[in-house]
mmCIF file of C-alpha atoms in Angstrom:
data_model
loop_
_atom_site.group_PDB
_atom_site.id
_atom_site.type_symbol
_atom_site.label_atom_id
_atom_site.label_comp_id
_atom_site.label_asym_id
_atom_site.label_seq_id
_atom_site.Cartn_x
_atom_site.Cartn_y
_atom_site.Cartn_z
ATOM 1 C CA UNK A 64 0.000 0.000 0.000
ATOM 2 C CA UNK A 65 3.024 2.701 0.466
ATOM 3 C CA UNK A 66 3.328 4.813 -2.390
ATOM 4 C CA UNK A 67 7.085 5.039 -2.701
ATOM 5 C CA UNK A 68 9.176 2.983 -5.116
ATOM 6 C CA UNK A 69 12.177 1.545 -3.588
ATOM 7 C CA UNK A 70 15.114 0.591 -5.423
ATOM 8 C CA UNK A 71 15.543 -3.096 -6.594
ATOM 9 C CA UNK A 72 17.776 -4.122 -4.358
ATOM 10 C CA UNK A 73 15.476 -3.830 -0.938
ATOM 11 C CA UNK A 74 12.417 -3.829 -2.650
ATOM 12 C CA UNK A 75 11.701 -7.591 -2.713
ATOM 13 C CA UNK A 76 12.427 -6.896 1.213
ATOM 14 C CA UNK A 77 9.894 -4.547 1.360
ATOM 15 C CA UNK A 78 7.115 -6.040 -0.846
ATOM 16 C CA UNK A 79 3.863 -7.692 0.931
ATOM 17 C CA UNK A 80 4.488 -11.556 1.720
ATOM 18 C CA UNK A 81 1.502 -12.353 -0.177
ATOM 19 C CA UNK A 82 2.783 -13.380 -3.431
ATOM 20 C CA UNK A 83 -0.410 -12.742 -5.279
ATOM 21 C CA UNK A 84 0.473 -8.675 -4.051
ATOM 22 C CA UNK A 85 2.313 -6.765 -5.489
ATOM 23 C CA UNK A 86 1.665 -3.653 -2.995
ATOM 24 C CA UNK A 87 5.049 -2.527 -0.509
ATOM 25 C CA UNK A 88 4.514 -3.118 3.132
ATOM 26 C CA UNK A 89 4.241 -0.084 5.402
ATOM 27 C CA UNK A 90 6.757 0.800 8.022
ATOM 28 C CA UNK A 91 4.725 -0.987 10.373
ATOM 29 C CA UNK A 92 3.833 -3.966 8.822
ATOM 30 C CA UNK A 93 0.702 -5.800 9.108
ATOM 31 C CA UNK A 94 1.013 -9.746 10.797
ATOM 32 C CA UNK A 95 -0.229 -12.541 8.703
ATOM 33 C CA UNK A 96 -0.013 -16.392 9.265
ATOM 34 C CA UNK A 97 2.741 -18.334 11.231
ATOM 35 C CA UNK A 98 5.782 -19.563 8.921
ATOM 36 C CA UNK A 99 7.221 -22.620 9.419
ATOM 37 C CA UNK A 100 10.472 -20.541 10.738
ATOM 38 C CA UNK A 101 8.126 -19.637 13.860
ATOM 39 C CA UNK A 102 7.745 -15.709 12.403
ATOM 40 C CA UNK A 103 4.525 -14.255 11.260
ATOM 41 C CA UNK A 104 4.453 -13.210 7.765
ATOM 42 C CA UNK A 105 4.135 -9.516 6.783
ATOM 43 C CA UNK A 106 1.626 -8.177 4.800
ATOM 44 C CA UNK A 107 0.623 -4.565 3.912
ATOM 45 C CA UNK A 108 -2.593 -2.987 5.146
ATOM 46 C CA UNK A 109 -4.906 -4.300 2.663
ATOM 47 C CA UNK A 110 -3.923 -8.136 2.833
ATOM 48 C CA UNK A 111 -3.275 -7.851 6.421
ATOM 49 C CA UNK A 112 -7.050 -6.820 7.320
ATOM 50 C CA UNK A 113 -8.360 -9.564 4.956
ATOM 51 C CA UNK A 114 -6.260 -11.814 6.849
ATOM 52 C CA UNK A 115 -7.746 -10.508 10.449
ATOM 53 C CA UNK A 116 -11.331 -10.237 9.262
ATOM 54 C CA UNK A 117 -10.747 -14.206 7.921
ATOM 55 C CA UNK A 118 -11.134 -13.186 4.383
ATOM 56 C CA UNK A 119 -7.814 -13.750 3.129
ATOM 57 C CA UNK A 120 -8.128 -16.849 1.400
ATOM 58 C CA UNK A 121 -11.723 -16.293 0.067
ATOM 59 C CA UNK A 122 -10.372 -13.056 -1.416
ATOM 60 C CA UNK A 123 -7.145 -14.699 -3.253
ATOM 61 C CA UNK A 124 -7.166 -18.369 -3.164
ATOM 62 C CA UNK A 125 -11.048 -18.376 -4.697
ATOM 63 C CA UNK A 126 -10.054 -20.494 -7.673
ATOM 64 C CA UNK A 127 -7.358 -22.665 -5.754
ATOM 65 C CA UNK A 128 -7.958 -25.971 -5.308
ATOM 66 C CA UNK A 129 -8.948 -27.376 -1.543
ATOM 67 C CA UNK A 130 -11.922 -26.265 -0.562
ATOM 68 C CA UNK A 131 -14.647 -28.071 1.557
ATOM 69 C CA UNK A 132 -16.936 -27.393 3.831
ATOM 70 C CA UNK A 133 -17.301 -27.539 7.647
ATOM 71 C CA UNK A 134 -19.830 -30.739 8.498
ATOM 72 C CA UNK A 135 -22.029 -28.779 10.198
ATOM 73 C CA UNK A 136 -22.672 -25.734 9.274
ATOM 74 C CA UNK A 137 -21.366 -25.942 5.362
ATOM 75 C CA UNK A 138 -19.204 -22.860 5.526
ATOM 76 C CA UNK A 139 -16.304 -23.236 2.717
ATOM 77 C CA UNK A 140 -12.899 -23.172 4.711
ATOM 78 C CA UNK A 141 -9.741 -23.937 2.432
ATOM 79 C CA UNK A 142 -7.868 -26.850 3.636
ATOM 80 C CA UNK A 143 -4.086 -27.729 2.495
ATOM 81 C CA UNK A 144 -3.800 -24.318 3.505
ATOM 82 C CA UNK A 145 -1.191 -22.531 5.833
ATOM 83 C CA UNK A 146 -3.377 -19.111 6.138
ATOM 84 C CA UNK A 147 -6.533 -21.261 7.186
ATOM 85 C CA UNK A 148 -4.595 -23.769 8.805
ATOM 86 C CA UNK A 149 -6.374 -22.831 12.481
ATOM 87 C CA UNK A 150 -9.408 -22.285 11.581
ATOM 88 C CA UNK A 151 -10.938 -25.815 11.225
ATOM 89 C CA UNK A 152 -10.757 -29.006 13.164
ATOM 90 C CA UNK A 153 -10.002 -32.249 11.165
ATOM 91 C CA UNK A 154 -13.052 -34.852 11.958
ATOM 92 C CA UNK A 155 -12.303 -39.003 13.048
ATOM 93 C CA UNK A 156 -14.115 -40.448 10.254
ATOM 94 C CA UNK A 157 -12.853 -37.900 7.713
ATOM 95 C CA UNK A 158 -13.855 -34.370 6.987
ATOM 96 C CA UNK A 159 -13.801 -30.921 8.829
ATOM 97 C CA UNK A 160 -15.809 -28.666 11.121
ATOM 98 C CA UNK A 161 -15.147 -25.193 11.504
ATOM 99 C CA UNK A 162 -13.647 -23.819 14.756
ATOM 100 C CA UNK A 163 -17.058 -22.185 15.576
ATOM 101 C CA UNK A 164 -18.884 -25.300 15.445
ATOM 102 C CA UNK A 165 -15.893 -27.449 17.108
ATOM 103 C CA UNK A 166 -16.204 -24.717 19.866
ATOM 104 C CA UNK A 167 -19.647 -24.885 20.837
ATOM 105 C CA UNK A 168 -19.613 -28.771 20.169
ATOM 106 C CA UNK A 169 -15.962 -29.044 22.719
ATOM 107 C CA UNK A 170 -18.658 -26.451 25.096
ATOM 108 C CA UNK A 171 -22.358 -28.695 24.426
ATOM 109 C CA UNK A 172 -20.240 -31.636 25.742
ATOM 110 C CA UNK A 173 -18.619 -30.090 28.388
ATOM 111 C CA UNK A 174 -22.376 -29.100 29.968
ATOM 112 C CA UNK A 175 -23.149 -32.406 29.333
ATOM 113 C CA UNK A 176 -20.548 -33.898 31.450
ATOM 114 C CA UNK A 177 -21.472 -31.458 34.090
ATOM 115 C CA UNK A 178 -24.662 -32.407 34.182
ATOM 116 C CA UNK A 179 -24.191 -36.272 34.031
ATOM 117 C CA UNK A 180 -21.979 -35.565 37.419
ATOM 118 C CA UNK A 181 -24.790 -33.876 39.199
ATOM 119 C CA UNK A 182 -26.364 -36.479 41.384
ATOM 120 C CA UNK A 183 -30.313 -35.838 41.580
ATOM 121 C CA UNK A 184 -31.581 -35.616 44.678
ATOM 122 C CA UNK A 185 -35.396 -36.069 45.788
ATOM 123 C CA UNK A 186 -37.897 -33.499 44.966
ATOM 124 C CA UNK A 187 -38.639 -30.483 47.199
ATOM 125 C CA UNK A 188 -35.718 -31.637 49.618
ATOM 126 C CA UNK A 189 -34.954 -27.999 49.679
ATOM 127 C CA UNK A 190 -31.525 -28.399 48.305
ATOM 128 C CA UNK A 191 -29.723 -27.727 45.134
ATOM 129 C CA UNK A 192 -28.710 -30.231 43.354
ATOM 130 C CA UNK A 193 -24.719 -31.536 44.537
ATOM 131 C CA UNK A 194 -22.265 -31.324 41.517
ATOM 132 C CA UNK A 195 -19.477 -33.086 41.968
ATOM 133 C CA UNK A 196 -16.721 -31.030 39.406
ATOM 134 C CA UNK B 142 -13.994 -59.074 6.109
ATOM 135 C CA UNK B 143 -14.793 -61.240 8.860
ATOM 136 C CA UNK B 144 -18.373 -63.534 7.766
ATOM 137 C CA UNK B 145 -20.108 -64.044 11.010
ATOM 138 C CA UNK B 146 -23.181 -61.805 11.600
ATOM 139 C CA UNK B 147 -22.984 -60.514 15.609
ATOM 140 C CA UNK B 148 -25.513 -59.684 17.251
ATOM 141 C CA UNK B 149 -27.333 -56.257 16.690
ATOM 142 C CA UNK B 150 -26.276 -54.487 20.282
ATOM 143 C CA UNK B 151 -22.160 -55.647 19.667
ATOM 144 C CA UNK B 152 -22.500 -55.523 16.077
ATOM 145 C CA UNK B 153 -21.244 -51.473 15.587
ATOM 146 C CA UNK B 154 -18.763 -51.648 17.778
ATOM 147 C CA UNK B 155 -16.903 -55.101 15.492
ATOM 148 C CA UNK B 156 -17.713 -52.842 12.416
ATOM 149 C CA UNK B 157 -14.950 -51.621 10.394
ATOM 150 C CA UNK B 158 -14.204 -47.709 11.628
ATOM 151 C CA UNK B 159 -14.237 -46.567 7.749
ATOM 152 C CA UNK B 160 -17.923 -45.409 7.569
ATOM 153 C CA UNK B 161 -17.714 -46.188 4.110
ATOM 154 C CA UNK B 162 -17.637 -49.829 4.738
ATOM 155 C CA UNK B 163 -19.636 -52.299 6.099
ATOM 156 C CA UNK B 164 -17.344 -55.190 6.829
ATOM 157 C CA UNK B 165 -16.596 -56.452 10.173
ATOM 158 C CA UNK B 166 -12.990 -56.104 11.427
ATOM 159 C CA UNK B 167 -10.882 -58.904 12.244
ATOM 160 C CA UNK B 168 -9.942 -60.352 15.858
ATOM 161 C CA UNK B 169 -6.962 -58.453 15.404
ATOM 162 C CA UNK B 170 -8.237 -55.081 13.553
ATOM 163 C CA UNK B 171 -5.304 -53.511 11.395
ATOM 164 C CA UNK B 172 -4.683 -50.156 12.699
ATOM 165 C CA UNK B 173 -5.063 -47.038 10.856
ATOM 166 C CA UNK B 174 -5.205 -43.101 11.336
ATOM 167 C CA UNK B 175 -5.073 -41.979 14.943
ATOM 168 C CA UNK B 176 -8.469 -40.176 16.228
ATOM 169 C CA UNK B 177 -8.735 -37.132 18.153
ATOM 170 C CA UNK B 178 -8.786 -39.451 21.355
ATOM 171 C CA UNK B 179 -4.878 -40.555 21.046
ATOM 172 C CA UNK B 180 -6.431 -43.974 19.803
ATOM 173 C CA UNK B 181 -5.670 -45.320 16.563
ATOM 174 C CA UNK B 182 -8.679 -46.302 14.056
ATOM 175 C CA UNK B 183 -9.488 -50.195 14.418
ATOM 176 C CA UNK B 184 -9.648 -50.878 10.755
ATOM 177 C CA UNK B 185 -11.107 -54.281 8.619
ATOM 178 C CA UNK B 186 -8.296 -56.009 6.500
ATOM 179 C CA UNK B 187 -9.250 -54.655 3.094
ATOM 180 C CA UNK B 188 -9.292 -50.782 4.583
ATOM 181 C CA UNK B 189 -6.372 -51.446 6.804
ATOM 182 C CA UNK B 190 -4.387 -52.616 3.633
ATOM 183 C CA UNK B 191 -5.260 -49.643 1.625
ATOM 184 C CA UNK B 192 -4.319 -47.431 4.771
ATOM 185 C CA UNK B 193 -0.791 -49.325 5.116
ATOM 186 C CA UNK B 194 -0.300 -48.714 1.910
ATOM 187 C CA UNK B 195 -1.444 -45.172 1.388
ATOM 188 C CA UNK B 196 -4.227 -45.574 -0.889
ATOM 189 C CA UNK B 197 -7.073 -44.997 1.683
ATOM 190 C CA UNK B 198 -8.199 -41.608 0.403
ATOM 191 C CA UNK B 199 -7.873 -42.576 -3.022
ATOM 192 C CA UNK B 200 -10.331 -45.212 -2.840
ATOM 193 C CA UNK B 201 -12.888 -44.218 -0.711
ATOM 194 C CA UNK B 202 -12.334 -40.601 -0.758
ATOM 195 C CA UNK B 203 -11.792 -40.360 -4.773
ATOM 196 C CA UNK B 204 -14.934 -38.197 -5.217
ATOM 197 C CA UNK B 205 -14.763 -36.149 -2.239
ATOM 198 C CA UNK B 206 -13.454 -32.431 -1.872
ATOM 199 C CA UNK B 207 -10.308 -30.716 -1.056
ATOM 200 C CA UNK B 208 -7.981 -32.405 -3.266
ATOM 201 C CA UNK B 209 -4.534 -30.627 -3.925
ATOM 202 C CA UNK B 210 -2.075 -31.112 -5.869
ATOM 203 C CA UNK B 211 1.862 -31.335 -4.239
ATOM 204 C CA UNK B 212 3.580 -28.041 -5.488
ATOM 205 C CA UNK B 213 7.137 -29.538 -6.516
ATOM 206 C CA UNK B 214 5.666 -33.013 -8.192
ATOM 207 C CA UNK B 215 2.179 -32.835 -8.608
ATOM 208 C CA UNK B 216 0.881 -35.351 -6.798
ATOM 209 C CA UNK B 217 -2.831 -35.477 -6.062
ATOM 210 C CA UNK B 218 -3.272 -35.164 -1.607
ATOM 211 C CA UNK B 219 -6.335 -35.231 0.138
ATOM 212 C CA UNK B 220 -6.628 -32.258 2.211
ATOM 213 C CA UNK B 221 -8.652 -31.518 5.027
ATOM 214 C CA UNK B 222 -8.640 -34.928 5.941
ATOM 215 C CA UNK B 223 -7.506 -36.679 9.168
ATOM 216 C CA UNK B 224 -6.467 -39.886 6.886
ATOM 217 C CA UNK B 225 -3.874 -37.930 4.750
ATOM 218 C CA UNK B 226 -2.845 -35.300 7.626
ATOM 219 C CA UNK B 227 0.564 -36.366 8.125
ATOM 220 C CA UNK B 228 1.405 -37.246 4.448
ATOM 221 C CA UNK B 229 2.082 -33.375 3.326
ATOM 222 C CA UNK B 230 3.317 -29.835 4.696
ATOM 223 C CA UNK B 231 2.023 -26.457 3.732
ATOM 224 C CA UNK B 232 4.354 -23.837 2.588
ATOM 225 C CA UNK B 233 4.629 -20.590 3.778
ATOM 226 C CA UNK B 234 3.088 -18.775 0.824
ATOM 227 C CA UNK B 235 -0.107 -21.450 -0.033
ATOM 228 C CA UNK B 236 -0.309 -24.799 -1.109
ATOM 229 C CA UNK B 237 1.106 -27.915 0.148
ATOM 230 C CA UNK B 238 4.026 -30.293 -0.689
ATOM 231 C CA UNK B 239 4.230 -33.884 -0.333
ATOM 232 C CA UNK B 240 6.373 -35.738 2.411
ATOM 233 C CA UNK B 241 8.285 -37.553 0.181
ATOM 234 C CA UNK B 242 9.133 -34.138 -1.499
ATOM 235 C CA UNK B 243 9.434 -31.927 1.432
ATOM 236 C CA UNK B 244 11.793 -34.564 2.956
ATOM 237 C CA UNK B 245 13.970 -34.061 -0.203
ATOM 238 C CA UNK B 246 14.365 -30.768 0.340
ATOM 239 C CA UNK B 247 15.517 -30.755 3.774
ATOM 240 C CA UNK B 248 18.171 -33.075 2.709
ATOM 241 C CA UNK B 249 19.227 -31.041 0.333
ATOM 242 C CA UNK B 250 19.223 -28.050 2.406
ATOM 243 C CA UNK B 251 21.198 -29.455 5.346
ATOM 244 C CA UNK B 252 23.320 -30.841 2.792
ATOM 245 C CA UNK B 253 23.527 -26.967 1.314
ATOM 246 C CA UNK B 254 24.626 -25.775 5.119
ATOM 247 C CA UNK B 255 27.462 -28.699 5.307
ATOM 248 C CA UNK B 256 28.928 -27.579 1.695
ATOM 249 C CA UNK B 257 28.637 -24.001 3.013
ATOM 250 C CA UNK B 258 30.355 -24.270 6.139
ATOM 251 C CA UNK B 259 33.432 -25.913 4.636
ATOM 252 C CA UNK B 260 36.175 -23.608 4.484
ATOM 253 C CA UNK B 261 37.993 -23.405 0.900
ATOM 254 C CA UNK B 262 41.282 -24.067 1.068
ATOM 255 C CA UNK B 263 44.316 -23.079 -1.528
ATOM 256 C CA UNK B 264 44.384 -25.062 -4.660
ATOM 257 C CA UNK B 265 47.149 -27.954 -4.297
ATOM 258 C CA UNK B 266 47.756 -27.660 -0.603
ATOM 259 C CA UNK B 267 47.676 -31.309 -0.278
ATOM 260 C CA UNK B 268 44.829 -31.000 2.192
ATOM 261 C CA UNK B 269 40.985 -31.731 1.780
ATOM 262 C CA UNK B 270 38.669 -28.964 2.846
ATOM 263 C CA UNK B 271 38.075 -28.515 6.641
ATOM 264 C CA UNK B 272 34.483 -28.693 8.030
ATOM 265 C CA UNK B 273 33.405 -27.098 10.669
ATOM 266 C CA UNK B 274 30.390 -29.078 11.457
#
């Protein structure tokens, strides 16, 4: 997104990780995905929000191959992917589910444990039911 | 594979864990991916053979989505699948590369660092390059 034009030598230093960019990072660049070195890769202000509003790969790997959808709620999520890498869960018998849906499934079957522990006691006994977590 | 019939309330749990197939698994089950759990799928023969020998996903997955091709030799990987997780990596700009591939390269780069960190000596000094690795 910066305007000026830097010479060759620094520019590829200076250019937006994305490769599909061809926009200079700013002097405080935006952070993108983990590399495999551990660092975050730097993008410039337009790829960089795409990448924190999720958008990133639905804006420039559209027509890459990958896609699929989470089990349960069908949203397309692009696997084989190191930008979406975190943001599905890969399922036993095959397939994915988004994080949203793995969340409030890991959260559904944490109640449900809760409740399994709480030992019912008679009716009108006054007392809350004991919970033993 | 196995031909007996069990009885309906045992009956799931001696079924084969590939959904896609209705055999029974053996008294020894071949093993297969490992599940969220830590376990490792209790596979029939037929589907623990095609696991073993890494043709699981192209058999029973074959029409499914989030196929990708390996980005040095173009081999077809199934993606966003817990079968096929461990047989690729993804690279830091997009895309994926097979293990056999990736495994390659690594080679090649440590072998890059050893060549690097010998120290050239003068021509017809009588003595071979010293390493310091």
């Amino acid at each position: 997104m910066a305007s000026t034009t830097p010479s060759s030598s620094s520019s590829s230093s200076k250019l937006c990780f994305n490769s599909d960019c061809k926009d200079f990072k700013s002097d405080r660049p935006k952070k993108g995905w983990r590399l495999r070195t551990g660092d975050l890769a730097q993008l410039c202000d337009r790829c960089g929000s795409a990448f924190e509003e999720g958008r990133f790969c639905d804006i420039f790997h559209a027509n890459a191959s990958g896609w699929r959808n989470c089990e349960t709620c069908r949203k397309r999520i692009h696997c084989g992917c190191i930008v979406s890498s975190n943001t599905f869960v890969l399922l036993d018998p095959g397939g994915i589910e988004c994080f949203t849906c793995a969340r409030k499934n890991i959260i559904l079957v944490g109640f449900s444990i809760v409740v399994r522990k709480c030992v019912p006691l008679p009716p009108l006994s006054g007392l809350e039911p004991s919970c033993n977590v």
